[in-house]
Each structure stands twice: as C-alpha cells, then as structure tokens.
mmCIF file of C-alpha atoms in Angstrom:
data_model
loop_
_atom_site.group_PDB
_atom_site.id
_atom_site.type_symbol
_atom_site.label_atom_id
_atom_site.label_comp_id
_atom_site.label_asym_id
_atom_site.label_seq_id
_atom_site.Cartn_x
_atom_site.Cartn_y
_atom_site.Cartn_z
ATOM 1 C CA MET A 1 -0.064 -0.030 -0.016
ATOM 2 C CA GLU A 2 1.474 3.338 -1.175
ATOM 3 C CA ALA A 3 0.341 5.324 1.859
ATOM 4 C CA ARG A 4 1.997 3.038 4.154
ATOM 5 C CA LYS A 5 5.199 3.106 2.492
ATOM 6 C CA VAL A 6 5.322 6.646 2.410
ATOM 7 C CA LEU A 7 4.905 6.763 6.230
ATOM 8 C CA GLY A 8 7.220 3.497 6.872
ATOM 9 C CA ILE A 9 4.401 1.573 8.046
ATOM 10 C CA GLY A 10 4.506 -2.384 7.463
ATOM 11 C CA ASP A 11 1.444 -3.747 5.378
ATOM 12 C CA GLU A 12 0.514 -6.135 8.348
ATOM 13 C CA ASP A 13 0.538 -3.141 11.048
ATOM 14 C CA PHE A 14 -2.718 -2.037 12.702
ATOM 15 C CA VAL A 15 -2.707 1.568 12.490
ATOM 16 C CA ILE A 16 -4.445 3.993 14.951
ATOM 17 C CA ILE A 17 -4.593 7.379 13.437
ATOM 18 C CA TYR A 18 -5.015 10.093 16.123
ATOM 19 C CA ALA A 19 -6.206 13.450 14.795
ATOM 20 C CA SER A 20 -5.263 15.827 17.279
ATOM 21 C CA SER A 21 -6.868 19.433 17.830
ATOM 22 C CA TRP A 22 -6.226 22.928 19.109
ATOM 23 C CA GLY A 23 -7.012 25.326 21.719
ATOM 24 C CA GLN A 24 -10.107 27.141 20.279
ATOM 25 C CA LEU A 25 -11.718 29.757 22.680
ATOM 26 C CA THR A 26 -14.939 27.908 22.429
ATOM 27 C CA SER A 27 -13.090 25.277 23.959
ATOM 28 C CA LEU A 28 -12.297 26.897 26.950
ATOM 29 C CA ARG A 29 -15.490 26.097 28.826
ATOM 30 C CA GLY A 30 -14.459 22.601 28.311
ATOM 31 C CA GLU A 31 -10.914 23.107 30.315
ATOM 32 C CA PHE A 32 -9.347 22.120 26.787
ATOM 33 C CA GLU A 33 -5.840 21.569 28.514
ATOM 34 C CA ASN A 34 -7.307 19.023 30.772
ATOM 35 C CA GLU A 35 -9.266 17.596 27.909
ATOM 36 C CA PHE A 36 -6.464 17.687 25.566
ATOM 37 C CA THR A 37 -3.972 15.819 28.232
ATOM 38 C CA ARG A 38 -6.834 13.302 28.963
ATOM 39 C CA SER A 39 -7.332 12.130 25.503
ATOM 40 C CA LEU A 40 -3.649 12.104 24.399
ATOM 41 C CA LYS A 41 -3.070 9.681 27.773
ATOM 42 C CA GLN A 42 -5.762 7.617 26.647
ATOM 43 C CA ILE A 43 -4.524 7.224 23.030
ATOM 44 C CA LEU A 44 -1.117 6.405 24.030
ATOM 45 C CA GLU A 45 -2.419 3.686 26.764
ATOM 46 C CA THR A 46 -4.748 2.147 24.190
ATOM 47 C CA ALA A 47 -2.295 1.937 21.481
ATOM 48 C CA LYS A 48 0.079 0.310 23.696
ATOM 49 C CA SER A 49 -2.130 -2.161 25.176
ATOM 50 C CA MET A 50 -3.539 -3.030 21.593
ATOM 51 C CA LYS A 51 0.088 -3.366 20.492
ATOM 52 C CA VAL A 52 -0.463 -1.082 17.391
ATOM 53 C CA THR A 53 1.482 1.643 15.363
ATOM 54 C CA LEU A 54 -0.084 5.270 16.247
ATOM 55 C CA VAL A 55 0.147 7.930 13.753
ATOM 56 C CA VAL A 56 -0.658 11.501 15.161
ATOM 57 C CA ARG A 57 -2.126 13.803 12.487
ATOM 58 C CA VAL A 58 -0.797 17.435 14.230
ATOM 59 C CA HIS A 59 -3.781 19.945 13.675
ATOM 60 C CA MET A 60 -2.826 22.909 11.568
ATOM 61 C CA GLY A 61 -3.849 25.251 14.117
ATOM 62 C CA GLU A 62 -1.667 23.828 16.776
ATOM 63 C CA ALA A 63 1.501 25.813 17.631
ATOM 64 C CA ARG A 64 4.791 25.379 15.835
ATOM 65 C CA GLY A 65 6.963 22.929 17.781
ATOM 66 C CA GLN A 66 4.094 20.489 18.891
ATOM 67 C CA GLU A 67 5.365 17.908 16.639
ATOM 68 C CA GLU A 68 8.479 17.534 19.169
ATOM 69 C CA MET A 69 5.971 16.980 21.988
ATOM 70 C CA TYR A 70 4.010 14.334 20.587
ATOM 71 C CA ILE A 71 7.337 12.543 19.338
ATOM 72 C CA ASN A 72 8.457 12.728 23.118
ATOM 73 C CA ALA A 73 4.912 11.412 24.338
ATOM 74 C CA ILE A 74 4.991 8.496 21.990
ATOM 75 C CA LYS A 75 8.439 7.756 23.088
ATOM 76 C CA GLU A 76 7.987 7.899 26.694
ATOM 77 C CA ALA A 77 5.027 5.690 26.303
ATOM 78 C CA GLY A 78 6.791 2.953 24.735
ATOM 79 C CA VAL A 79 4.490 3.044 21.247
ATOM 80 C CA ASN A 80 5.130 2.191 18.060
ATOM 81 C CA GLY A 81 4.234 5.342 15.889
ATOM 82 C CA CYS A 82 5.174 8.693 14.068
ATOM 83 C CA VAL A 83 3.800 12.244 14.027
ATOM 84 C CA THR A 84 3.045 14.505 10.842
ATOM 85 C CA ARG A 85 1.541 17.692 10.376
ATOM 86 C CA SER A 86 0.932 17.308 6.518
ATOM 87 C CA PHE A 87 0.009 14.598 3.906
ATOM 88 C CA ASN A 88 -3.575 13.952 5.616
ATOM 89 C CA GLU A 89 -4.743 11.791 2.354
ATOM 90 C CA TYR A 90 -1.656 9.590 3.005
ATOM 91 C CA VAL A 91 -2.056 9.505 6.554
ATOM 92 C CA LEU A 92 -5.932 8.757 6.412
ATOM 93 C CA ARG A 93 -5.428 5.861 3.719
ATOM 94 C CA ALA A 94 -2.828 4.126 5.716
ATOM 95 C CA GLY A 95 -5.094 3.697 8.891
ATOM 96 C CA ASP A 96 -7.242 0.956 10.236
ATOM 97 C CA VAL A 97 -9.493 3.313 12.472
ATOM 98 C CA LEU A 98 -9.270 7.173 13.149
ATOM 99 C CA VAL A 99 -9.629 8.619 16.561
ATOM 100 C CA ALA A 100 -10.256 12.349 16.545
ATOM 101 C CA HIS A 101 -10.261 14.636 19.271
ATOM 102 C CA GLY A 102 -13.714 16.290 19.053
ATOM 103 C CA PRO A 103 -16.241 16.105 16.423
ATOM 104 C CA SER A 104 -13.647 16.606 13.697
ATOM 105 C CA ASN A 105 -13.835 17.423 9.891
ATOM 106 C CA THR A 106 -11.235 14.774 9.589
ATOM 107 C CA SER A 107 -14.006 12.502 10.778
ATOM 108 C CA ILE A 108 -16.096 13.526 7.427
ATOM 109 C CA GLN A 109 -13.181 13.109 5.437
ATOM 110 C CA SER A 110 -12.215 9.688 6.608
ATOM 111 C CA SER A 111 -16.053 8.296 6.156
ATOM 112 C CA ILE A 112 -15.691 9.522 2.465
ATOM 113 C CA ILE A 113 -12.913 6.771 2.323
ATOM 114 C CA ASN A 114 -14.578 4.230 4.330
ATOM 115 C CA LEU A 115 -12.218 4.548 7.344
ATOM 116 C CA PRO A 116 -13.988 3.947 10.505
ATOM 117 C CA SER A 117 -13.728 6.837 13.223
ATOM 118 C CA CYS A 118 -14.422 7.741 16.769
ATOM 119 C CA TYR A 119 -13.719 10.803 18.656
ATOM 120 C CA PHE A 120 -13.361 12.137 22.294
ATOM 121 C CA PRO A 121 -16.036 14.388 22.999
ATOM 122 C CA THR A 122 -15.579 18.099 23.923
ATOM 123 C CA ALA A 123 -17.670 20.755 25.547
ATOM 124 C CA ASP A 124 -20.659 22.102 23.659
ATOM 125 C CA PHE A 125 -19.566 20.621 20.319
ATOM 126 C CA ASP A 126 -21.087 17.268 18.818
ATOM 127 C CA PHE A 127 -21.976 15.840 15.142
ATOM 128 C CA PRO A 128 -25.619 16.595 14.241
ATOM 129 C CA THR A 129 -26.092 13.118 12.914
ATOM 130 C CA ASP A 130 -24.934 9.763 13.682
ATOM 131 C CA GLY A 131 -21.646 8.739 12.649
ATOM 132 C CA PRO A 132 -18.058 8.478 14.389
ATOM 133 C CA ILE A 133 -18.434 6.885 17.691
ATOM 134 C CA ARG A 134 -18.105 9.020 20.707
ATOM 135 C CA VAL A 135 -15.661 7.707 23.437
ATOM 136 C CA ASP A 136 -17.377 8.099 26.796
ATOM 137 C CA GLY A 137 -15.514 5.134 28.436
ATOM 138 C CA ASN A 138 -13.120 2.483 27.015
ATOM 139 C CA LEU A 139 -11.300 3.774 23.789
ATOM 140 C CA GLN A 140 -10.618 0.033 22.803
ATOM 141 C CA GLN A 141 -14.591 -0.578 22.778
ATOM 142 C CA SER A 142 -15.388 2.419 20.805
ATOM 143 C CA ILE A 143 -12.365 1.330 18.304
ATOM 144 C CA GLU A 144 -14.344 -2.139 18.001
ATOM 145 C CA GLU A 145 -17.642 -0.684 17.707
ATOM 146 C CA ALA A 146 -16.396 1.678 15.029
ATOM 147 C CA ARG A 147 -14.826 -0.886 12.846
ATOM 148 C CA GLY A 148 -18.269 -3.129 13.218
ATOM 149 C CA LYS A 149 -20.021 -0.585 11.292
ATOM 150 C CA SER A 150 -20.685 -1.252 7.623
ATOM 151 C CA LYS A 151 -19.768 0.824 4.285
ATOM 152 C CA GLY A 152 -23.523 2.079 3.968
ATOM 153 C CA TYR A 153 -22.967 3.831 7.380
ATOM 154 C CA TRP A 154 -19.971 5.582 6.632
ATOM 155 C CA ASP A 155 -21.199 6.485 2.922
ATOM 156 C CA ALA A 156 -24.348 7.763 4.917
ATOM 157 C CA PHE A 157 -22.287 9.806 7.325
ATOM 158 C CA ALA A 158 -19.876 11.110 4.557
ATOM 159 C CA LYS A 159 -23.058 12.484 2.993
ATOM 160 C CA ALA A 160 -24.425 13.878 5.502
ATOM 161 C CA GLY A 161 -21.571 15.687 6.679
ATOM 162 C CA ALA A 162 -21.250 17.385 3.328
ATOM 163 C CA GLU A 163 -24.827 18.588 3.946
ATOM 164 C CA PHE A 164 -24.434 20.094 7.429
ATOM 165 C CA VAL A 165 -21.496 22.349 6.368
ATOM 166 C CA ASP A 166 -23.115 25.937 6.583
ATOM 167 C CA PRO A 167 -22.363 27.103 2.585
ATOM 168 C CA ASP A 168 -22.376 30.465 4.021
ATOM 169 C CA PRO A 169 -20.478 30.741 7.169
ATOM 170 C CA GLN A 170 -20.684 34.717 6.992
ATOM 171 C CA LYS A 171 -24.553 34.593 7.228
ATOM 172 C CA ALA A 172 -24.123 31.994 9.640
ATOM 173 C CA GLY A 173 -21.949 33.959 11.920
ATOM 174 C CA VAL A 174 -24.180 37.081 12.183
ATOM 175 C CA PRO A 175 -26.400 36.031 15.074
ATOM 176 C CA PHE A 176 -23.620 35.836 17.147
ATOM 177 C CA LEU A 177 -22.260 39.108 15.854
ATOM 178 C CA ARG A 178 -25.311 41.088 16.239
ATOM 179 C CA THR A 179 -25.338 39.581 20.168
ATOM 180 C CA LEU A 180 -21.681 40.523 20.736
ATOM 181 C CA LEU A 181 -22.035 44.269 19.253
ATOM 182 C CA GLU A 182 -25.128 45.037 21.111
ATOM 183 C CA ASP A 183 -24.360 43.104 24.655
ATOM 184 C CA PRO A 184 -20.240 43.207 25.049
ATOM 185 C CA LEU A 185 -19.368 40.597 27.352
ATOM 186 C CA ALA A 186 -16.996 42.652 29.442
ATOM 187 C CA PRO A 187 -16.236 46.542 29.844
ATOM 188 C CA GLU A 188 -12.524 46.035 28.749
ATOM 189 C CA GLN A 189 -13.832 44.665 25.508
ATOM 190 C CA ALA A 190 -15.138 48.230 24.879
ATOM 191 C CA ASN A 191 -12.294 49.075 22.172
ATOM 192 C CA ILE A 192 -12.310 45.889 20.470
ATOM 193 C CA ILE A 193 -16.122 46.375 20.222
ATOM 194 C CA ARG A 194 -15.605 49.788 18.899
ATOM 195 C CA ASP A 195 -13.255 48.610 16.052
ATOM 196 C CA LEU A 196 -15.470 45.638 15.313
ATOM 197 C CA ARG A 197 -18.052 48.032 14.738
ATOM 198 C CA SER A 198 -15.998 50.042 12.427
ATOM 199 C CA HIS A 199 -14.945 47.255 10.236
ATOM 200 C CA LEU A 200 -18.568 46.031 10.025
ATOM 201 C CA LYS A 201 -19.844 49.218 8.918
ATOM 202 C CA GLY A 202 -20.975 48.306 5.333
ATOM 203 C CA TYR A 203 -21.971 44.930 5.969
ATOM 204 C CA ALA A 204 -25.589 45.899 7.185
ATOM 205 C CA ILE A 205 -25.073 43.593 10.309
ATOM 206 C CA LEU A 206 -26.726 45.858 12.884
ATOM 207 C CA PRO A 207 -30.208 47.130 12.440
#
C-alpha cells in the first residue's frame, strides 16, 4: 500500500490515526488543556495495550513545535508510531481506524474513504447526525464498535457531513456578531467592540 510505504509502516500493522485538535476559544469552557491531556493519555495507553502503530496527525492550528511534544510522548509511552502535520490524505489511507479529538472535519474526510472513526467529546460540540462513535469510556471498545459499522453507515455519514457544513459561514455568524455588538461580554472589550463596529460598518449586520 503506497500510503504506508510513504509513512514507513508495515502492511500487516494495525494502525490508529489520532487527529489532534487545538485550543479554540470556544473550548475553554471544557478546560481544553485538561481535556486534551486526558485524550492524549488515553490514546497512548490504548495503542500500547493493543500493540498497534499510532500515527499522530497534528492539527494545522496547533503551535509550531508541537510535533516534538508528540514524538516525546510516543517515545515515553513505549508506543510504535510517527508524527506528521501534513500528508492528510496519505495518513488517512494508511489507517485502520481514526480517533479524533472532538467532532472533527477529519472524520468526514475519513468516512468518504470508509475509514471507521470515533472521537473524544469536547464541551458544547457534537455531530448533528449519527456517525463517528463517541468515546465515553473504554477507547478500545469504541474502536471495535466503529470497525463493526458497515460501508453503508459511513457512506451515509459522509453524505450527511457534506450537507451540514454551512455553505455561507458569514451568514451563519451574523446572529453571534449581532449579540456581541449589542451586548459586549465585559467592559474591557469596549475598544475591541468599537473597532469591530467600524470594520463591519458597511455589512448591514446591525439594524
């Protein structure tokens, strides 16, 4: 398999792809750093107990230098694996299952090629339809459940996933901007709000 050759992975290896995430502002309610640490710890422990190869696909939004952190974590855990920020298409085609941090767009991409997936939940975010298996306990069990789903199941999620992406993100953000501009979250945001009002002056967002 070409994808595995590119990544230096044996054809007979069982491969878990871990799609990491980044500390979005909206994730702060979920104590993202603690949440992130827990999911990384669980993926490493599961990969070691299953004696499989782990490929960490670093999120493009993560800070530079995170690759080294993942490499060190893999080495310290005694897990066979590698780390990459690029080559997403190769990475997905090299895997037997995807495990994502949060309801990731990567899960939609994986379902298009019928790669089973599961995900660690994150605060206030979820898929709006059945698809990747939510990890609420034992990760290995979630992996096995995901791998037990049919091709038709993943095809249906791929189709639904393409449909629930808002084709007009600017329009989708208008209600939030209205609320923010009319009712700032804190007094110290006054300068930011004033600049934002000025920037959006010609966009007819405010009545």
